[in-house]
Short mmCIF file of N, CA and C in Angstrom, two decimals:
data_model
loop_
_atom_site.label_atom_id
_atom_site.label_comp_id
_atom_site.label_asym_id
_atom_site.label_seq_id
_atom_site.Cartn_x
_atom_site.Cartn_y
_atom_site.Cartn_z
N UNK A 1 -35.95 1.77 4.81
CA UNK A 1 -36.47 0.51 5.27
C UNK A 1 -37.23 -0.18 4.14
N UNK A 2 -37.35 -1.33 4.22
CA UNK A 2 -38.12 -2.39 2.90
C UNK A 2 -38.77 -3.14 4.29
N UNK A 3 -39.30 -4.02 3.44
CA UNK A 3 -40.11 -5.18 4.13
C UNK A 3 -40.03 -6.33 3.58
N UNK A 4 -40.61 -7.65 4.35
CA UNK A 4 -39.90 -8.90 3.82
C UNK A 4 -41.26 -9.78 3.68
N UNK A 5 -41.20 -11.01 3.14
CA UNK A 5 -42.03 -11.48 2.67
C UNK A 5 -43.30 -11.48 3.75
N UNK A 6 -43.27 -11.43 4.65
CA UNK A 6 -44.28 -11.25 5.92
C UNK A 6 -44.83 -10.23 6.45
N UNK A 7 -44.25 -8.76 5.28
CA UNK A 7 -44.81 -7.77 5.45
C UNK A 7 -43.68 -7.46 6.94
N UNK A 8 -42.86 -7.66 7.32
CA UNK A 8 -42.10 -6.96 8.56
C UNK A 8 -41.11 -5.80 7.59
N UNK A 9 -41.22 -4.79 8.90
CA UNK A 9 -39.98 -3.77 8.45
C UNK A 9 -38.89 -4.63 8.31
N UNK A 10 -38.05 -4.50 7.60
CA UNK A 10 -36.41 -4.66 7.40
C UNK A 10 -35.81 -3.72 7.74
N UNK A 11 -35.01 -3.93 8.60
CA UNK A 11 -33.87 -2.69 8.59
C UNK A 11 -32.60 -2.83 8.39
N UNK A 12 -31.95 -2.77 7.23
CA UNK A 12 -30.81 -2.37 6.59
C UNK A 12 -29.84 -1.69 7.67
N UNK A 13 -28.58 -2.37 7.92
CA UNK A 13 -27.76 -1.56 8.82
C UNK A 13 -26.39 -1.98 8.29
N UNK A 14 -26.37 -0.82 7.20
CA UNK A 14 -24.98 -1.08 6.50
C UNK A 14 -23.65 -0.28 7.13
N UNK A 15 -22.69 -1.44 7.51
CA UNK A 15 -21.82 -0.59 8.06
C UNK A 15 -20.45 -0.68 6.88
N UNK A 16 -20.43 -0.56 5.50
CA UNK A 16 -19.38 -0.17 4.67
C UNK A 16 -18.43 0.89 4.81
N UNK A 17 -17.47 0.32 4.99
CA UNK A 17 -16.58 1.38 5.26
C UNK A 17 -15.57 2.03 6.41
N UNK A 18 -16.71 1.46 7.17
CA UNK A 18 -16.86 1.94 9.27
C UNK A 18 -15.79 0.89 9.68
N UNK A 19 -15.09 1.93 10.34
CA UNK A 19 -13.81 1.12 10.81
C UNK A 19 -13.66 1.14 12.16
N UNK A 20 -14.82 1.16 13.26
CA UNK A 20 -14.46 1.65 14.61
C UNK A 20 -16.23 1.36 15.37
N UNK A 21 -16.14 1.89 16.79
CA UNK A 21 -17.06 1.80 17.16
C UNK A 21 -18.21 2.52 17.84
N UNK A 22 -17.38 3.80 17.60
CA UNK A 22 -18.49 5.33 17.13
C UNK A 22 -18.98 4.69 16.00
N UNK A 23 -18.41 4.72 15.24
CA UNK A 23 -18.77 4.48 13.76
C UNK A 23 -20.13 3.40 13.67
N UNK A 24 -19.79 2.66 14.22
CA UNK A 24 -20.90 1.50 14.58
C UNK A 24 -22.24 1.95 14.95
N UNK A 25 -22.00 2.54 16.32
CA UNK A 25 -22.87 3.48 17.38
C UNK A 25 -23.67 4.75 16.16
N UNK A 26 -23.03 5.18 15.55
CA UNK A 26 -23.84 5.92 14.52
C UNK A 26 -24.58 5.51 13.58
N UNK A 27 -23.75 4.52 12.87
CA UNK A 27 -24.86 3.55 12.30
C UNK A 27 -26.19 2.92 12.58
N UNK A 28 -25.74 2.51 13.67
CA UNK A 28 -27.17 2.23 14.42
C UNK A 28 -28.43 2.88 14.78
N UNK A 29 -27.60 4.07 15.52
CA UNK A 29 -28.87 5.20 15.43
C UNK A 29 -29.06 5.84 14.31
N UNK A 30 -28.46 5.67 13.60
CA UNK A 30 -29.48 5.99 12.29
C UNK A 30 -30.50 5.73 11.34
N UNK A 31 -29.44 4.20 11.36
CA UNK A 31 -30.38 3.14 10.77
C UNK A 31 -31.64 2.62 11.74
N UNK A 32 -31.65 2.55 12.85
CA UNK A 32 -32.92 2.62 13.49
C UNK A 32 -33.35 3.83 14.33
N UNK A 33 -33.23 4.85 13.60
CA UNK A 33 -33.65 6.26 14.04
C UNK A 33 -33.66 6.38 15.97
N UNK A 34 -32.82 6.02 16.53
CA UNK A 34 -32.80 5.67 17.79
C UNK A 34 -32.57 7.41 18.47
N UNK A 35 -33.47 7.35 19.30
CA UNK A 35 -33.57 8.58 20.22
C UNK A 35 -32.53 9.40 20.60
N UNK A 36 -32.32 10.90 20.62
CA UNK A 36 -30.92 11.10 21.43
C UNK A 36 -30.87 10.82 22.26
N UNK A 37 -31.42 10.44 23.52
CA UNK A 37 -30.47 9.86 24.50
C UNK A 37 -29.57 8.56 24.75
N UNK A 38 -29.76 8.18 23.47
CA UNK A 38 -29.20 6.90 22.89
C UNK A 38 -27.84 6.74 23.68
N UNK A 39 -27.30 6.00 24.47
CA UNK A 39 -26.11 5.86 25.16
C UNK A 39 -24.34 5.66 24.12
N UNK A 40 -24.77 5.30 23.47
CA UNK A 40 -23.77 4.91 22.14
C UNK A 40 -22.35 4.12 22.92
N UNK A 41 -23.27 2.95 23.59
CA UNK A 41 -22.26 2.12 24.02
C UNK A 41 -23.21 0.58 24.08
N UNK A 42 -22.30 -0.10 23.96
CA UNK A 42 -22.74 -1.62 23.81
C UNK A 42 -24.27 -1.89 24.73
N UNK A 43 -24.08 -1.85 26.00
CA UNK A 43 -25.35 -1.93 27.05
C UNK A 43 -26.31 -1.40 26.50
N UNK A 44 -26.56 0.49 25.49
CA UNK A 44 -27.54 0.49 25.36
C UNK A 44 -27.95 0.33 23.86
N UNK A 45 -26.44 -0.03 23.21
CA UNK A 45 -27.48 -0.81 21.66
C UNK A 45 -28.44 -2.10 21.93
N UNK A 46 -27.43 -3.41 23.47
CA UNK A 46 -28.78 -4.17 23.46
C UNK A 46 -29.85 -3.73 23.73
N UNK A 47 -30.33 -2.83 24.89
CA UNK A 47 -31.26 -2.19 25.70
C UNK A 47 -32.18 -1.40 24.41
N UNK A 48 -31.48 -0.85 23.69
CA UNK A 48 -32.23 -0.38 22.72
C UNK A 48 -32.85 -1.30 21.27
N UNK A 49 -32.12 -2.26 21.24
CA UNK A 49 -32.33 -3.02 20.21
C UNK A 49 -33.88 -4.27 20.75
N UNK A 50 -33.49 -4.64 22.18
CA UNK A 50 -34.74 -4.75 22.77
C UNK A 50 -36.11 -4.32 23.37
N UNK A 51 -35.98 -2.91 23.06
CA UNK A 51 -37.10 -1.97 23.47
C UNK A 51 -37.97 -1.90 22.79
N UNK A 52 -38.90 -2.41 22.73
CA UNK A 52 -39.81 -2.42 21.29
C UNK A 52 -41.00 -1.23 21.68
N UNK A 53 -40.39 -0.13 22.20
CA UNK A 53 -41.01 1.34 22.37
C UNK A 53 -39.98 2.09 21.30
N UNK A 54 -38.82 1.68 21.03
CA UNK A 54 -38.06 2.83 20.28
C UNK A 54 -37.79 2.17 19.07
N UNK A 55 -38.02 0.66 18.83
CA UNK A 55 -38.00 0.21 17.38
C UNK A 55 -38.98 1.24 16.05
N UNK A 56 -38.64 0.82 15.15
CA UNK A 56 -39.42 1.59 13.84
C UNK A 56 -40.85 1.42 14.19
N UNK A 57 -42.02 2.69 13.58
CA UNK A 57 -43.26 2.18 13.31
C UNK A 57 -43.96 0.93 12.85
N UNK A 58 -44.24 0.51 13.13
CA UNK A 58 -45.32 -0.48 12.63
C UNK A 58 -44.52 -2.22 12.99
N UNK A 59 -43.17 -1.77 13.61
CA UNK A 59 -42.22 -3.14 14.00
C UNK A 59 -42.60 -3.85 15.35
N UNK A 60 -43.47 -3.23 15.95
CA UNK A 60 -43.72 -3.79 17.31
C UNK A 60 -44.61 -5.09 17.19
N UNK A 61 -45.69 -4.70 16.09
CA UNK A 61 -46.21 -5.86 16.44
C UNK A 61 -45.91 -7.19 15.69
N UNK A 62 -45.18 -6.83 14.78
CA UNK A 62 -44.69 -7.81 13.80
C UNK A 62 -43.49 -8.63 14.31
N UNK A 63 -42.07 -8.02 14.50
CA UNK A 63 -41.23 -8.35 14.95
C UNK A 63 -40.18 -7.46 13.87
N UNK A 64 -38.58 -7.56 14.14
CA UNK A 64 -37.96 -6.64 13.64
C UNK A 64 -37.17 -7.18 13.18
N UNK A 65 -36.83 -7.68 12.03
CA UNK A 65 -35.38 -8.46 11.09
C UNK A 65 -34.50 -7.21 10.83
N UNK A 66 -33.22 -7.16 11.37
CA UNK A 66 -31.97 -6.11 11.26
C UNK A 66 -31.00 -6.95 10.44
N UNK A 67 -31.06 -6.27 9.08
CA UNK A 67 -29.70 -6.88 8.21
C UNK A 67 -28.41 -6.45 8.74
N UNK A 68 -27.24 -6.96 8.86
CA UNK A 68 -26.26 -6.13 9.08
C UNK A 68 -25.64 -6.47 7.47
N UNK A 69 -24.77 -5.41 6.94
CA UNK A 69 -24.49 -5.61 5.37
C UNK A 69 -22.85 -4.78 5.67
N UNK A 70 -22.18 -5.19 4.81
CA UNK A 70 -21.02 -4.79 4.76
C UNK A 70 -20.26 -4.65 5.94
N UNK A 71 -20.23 -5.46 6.65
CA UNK A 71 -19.14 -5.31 7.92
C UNK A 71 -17.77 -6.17 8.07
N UNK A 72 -17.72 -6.20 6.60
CA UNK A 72 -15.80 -6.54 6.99
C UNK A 72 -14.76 -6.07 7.06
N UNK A 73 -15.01 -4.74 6.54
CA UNK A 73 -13.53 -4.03 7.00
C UNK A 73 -13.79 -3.66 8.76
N UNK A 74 -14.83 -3.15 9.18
CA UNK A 74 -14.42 -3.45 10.50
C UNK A 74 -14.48 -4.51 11.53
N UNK A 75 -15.15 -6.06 10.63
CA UNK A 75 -14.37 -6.90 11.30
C UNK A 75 -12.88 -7.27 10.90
N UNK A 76 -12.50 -6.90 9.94
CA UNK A 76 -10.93 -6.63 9.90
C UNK A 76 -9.52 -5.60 10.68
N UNK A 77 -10.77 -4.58 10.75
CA UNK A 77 -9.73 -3.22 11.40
C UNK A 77 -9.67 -3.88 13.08
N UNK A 78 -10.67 -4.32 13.43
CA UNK A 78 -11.09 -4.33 15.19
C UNK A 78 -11.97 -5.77 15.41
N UNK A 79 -11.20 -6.62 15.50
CA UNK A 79 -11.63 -7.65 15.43
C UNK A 79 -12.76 -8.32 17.16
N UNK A 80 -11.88 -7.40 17.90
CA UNK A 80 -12.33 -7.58 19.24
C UNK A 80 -13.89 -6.54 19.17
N UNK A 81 -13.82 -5.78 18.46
CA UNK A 81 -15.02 -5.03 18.38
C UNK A 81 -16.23 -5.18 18.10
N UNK A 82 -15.79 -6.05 16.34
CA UNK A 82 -16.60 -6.76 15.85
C UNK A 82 -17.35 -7.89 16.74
N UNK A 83 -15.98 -8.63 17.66
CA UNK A 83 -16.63 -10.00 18.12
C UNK A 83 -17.83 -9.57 19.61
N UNK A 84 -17.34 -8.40 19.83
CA UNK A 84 -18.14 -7.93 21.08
C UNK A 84 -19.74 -7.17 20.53
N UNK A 85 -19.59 -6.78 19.29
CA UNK A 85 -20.77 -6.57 18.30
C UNK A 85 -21.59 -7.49 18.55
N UNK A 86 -21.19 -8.49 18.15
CA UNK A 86 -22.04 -9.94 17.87
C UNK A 86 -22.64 -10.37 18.68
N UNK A 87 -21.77 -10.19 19.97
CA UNK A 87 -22.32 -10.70 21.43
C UNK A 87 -23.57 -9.59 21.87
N UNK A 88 -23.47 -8.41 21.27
CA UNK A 88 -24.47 -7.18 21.73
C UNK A 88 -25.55 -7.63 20.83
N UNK A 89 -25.86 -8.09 19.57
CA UNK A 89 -26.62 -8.45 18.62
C UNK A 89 -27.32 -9.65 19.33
N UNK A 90 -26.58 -10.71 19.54
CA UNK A 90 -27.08 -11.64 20.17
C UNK A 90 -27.72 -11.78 21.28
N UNK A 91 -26.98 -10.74 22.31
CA UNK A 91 -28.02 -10.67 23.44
C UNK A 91 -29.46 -10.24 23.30
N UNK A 92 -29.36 -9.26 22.59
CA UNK A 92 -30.65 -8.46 22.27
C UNK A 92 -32.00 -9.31 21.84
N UNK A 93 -31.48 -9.61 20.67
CA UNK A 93 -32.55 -11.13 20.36
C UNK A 93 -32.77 -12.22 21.00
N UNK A 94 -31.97 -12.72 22.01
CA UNK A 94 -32.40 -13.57 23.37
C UNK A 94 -33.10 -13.02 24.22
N UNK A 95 -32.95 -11.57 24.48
CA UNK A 95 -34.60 -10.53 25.14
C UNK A 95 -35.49 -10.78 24.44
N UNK A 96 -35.71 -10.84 23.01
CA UNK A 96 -36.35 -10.18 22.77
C UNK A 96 -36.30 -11.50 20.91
N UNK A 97 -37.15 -12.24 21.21
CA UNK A 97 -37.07 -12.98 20.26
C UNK A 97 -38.24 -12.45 18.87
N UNK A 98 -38.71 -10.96 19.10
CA UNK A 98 -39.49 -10.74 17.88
C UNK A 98 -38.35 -10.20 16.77
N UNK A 99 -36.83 -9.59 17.49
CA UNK A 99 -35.95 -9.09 16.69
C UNK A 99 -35.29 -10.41 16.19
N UNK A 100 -34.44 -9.92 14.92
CA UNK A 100 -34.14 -11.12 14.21
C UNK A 100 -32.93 -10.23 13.71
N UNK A 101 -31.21 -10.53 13.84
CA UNK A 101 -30.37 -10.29 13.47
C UNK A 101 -29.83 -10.63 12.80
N UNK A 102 -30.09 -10.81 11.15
CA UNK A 102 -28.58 -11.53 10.30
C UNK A 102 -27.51 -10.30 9.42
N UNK A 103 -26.56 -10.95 9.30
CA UNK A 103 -25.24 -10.88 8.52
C UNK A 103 -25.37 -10.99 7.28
N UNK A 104 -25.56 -9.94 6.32
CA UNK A 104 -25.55 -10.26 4.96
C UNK A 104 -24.38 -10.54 4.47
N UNK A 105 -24.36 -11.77 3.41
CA UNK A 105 -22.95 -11.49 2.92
C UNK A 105 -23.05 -10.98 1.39
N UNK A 106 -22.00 -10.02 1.20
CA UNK A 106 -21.80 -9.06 0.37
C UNK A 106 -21.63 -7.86 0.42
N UNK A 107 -21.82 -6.74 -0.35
CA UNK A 107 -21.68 -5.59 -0.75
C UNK A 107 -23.01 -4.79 0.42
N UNK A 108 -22.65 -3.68 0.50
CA UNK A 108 -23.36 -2.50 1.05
C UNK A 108 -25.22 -2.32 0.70
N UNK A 109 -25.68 -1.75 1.71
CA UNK A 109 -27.21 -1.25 1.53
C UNK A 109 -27.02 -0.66 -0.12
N UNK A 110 -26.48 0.35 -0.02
CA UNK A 110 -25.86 1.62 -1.16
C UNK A 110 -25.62 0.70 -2.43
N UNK A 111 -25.27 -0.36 -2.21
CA UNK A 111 -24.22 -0.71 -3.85
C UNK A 111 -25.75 -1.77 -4.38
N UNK A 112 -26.29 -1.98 -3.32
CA UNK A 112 -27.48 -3.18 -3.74
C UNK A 112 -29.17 -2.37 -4.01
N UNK A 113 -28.62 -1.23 -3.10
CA UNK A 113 -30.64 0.11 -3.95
C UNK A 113 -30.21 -0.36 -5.06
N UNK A 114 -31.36 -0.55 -5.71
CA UNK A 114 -32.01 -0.53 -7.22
C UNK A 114 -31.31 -1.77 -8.05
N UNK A 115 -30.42 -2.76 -7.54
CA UNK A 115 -29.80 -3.61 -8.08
C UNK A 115 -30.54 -5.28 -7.91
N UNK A 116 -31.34 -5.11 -7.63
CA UNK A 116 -32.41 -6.34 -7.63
C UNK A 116 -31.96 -7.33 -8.47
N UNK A 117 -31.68 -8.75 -7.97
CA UNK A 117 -31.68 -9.51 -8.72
C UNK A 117 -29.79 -9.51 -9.44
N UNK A 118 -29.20 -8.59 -8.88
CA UNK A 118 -28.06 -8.86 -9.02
C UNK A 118 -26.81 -9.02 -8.14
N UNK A 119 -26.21 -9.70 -8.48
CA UNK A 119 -24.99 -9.99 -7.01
C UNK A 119 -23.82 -9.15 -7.18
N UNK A 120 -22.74 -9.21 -6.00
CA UNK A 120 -21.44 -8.68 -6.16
C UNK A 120 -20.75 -8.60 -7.29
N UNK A 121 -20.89 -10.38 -7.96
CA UNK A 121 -20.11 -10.52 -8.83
C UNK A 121 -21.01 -10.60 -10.21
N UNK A 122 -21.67 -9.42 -10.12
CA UNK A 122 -22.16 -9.19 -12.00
C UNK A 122 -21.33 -8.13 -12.07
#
């Protein structure tokens, strides 16, 4: 996790690579360390993405910006997946307007550690 100019957690949720929607579902709980009883289905990524009991430390009172980074090969592989993603992303932050969901465009969490200040195309 990093933080952003307001001092909020960031959470990085790189899905490079992930071609499916386990794949997704794992990502998620990882990247926001989400509980095992985590349902690993759409209903409870919103439910969980709006719970601001199981968000990161110190995100409750601030609010929670979730990057999503690298998700075009599986909006390429599963397009219906992806688009039902979006709708789960979106709901969540209409609960719950301290979370903040964007779409990075570019390269992976992984390819951008320690690359500050540089883009895809250096």
């Amino acid at each position: 996790m990093t933080h952003d100019l307001t001092n909020r957690r960031v959470v990085p949720l790189d899905l490079d690579g992930m071609t499916d929607k386990a794949g997704l579902m794992d990502r998620c709980a990882r990247a926001l360390a989400l509980p095992d009883w985590f349902g690993r289905n759409g209903d409870a990524l919103a439910d969980s993405l709006s719970d601001r009991t199981v968000w990161p430390e110190g995100a409750d009172g601030r609010g929670l910006p979730l990057v999503v980074r690298g998700r075009r090969a599986y909006a390429d592989a599963r397009p219906q997946e992806w688009a039902t993603a979006q709708e789960v992303f979106a709901e969540a932050a209409e609960r719950d307007p301290a979370l903040t969901v964007a779409l990075a465009v570019g390269g992976s969490a992984e390819h951008l550690t320690g690359q500050a200040g540089r883009s895809d195309r250096d």
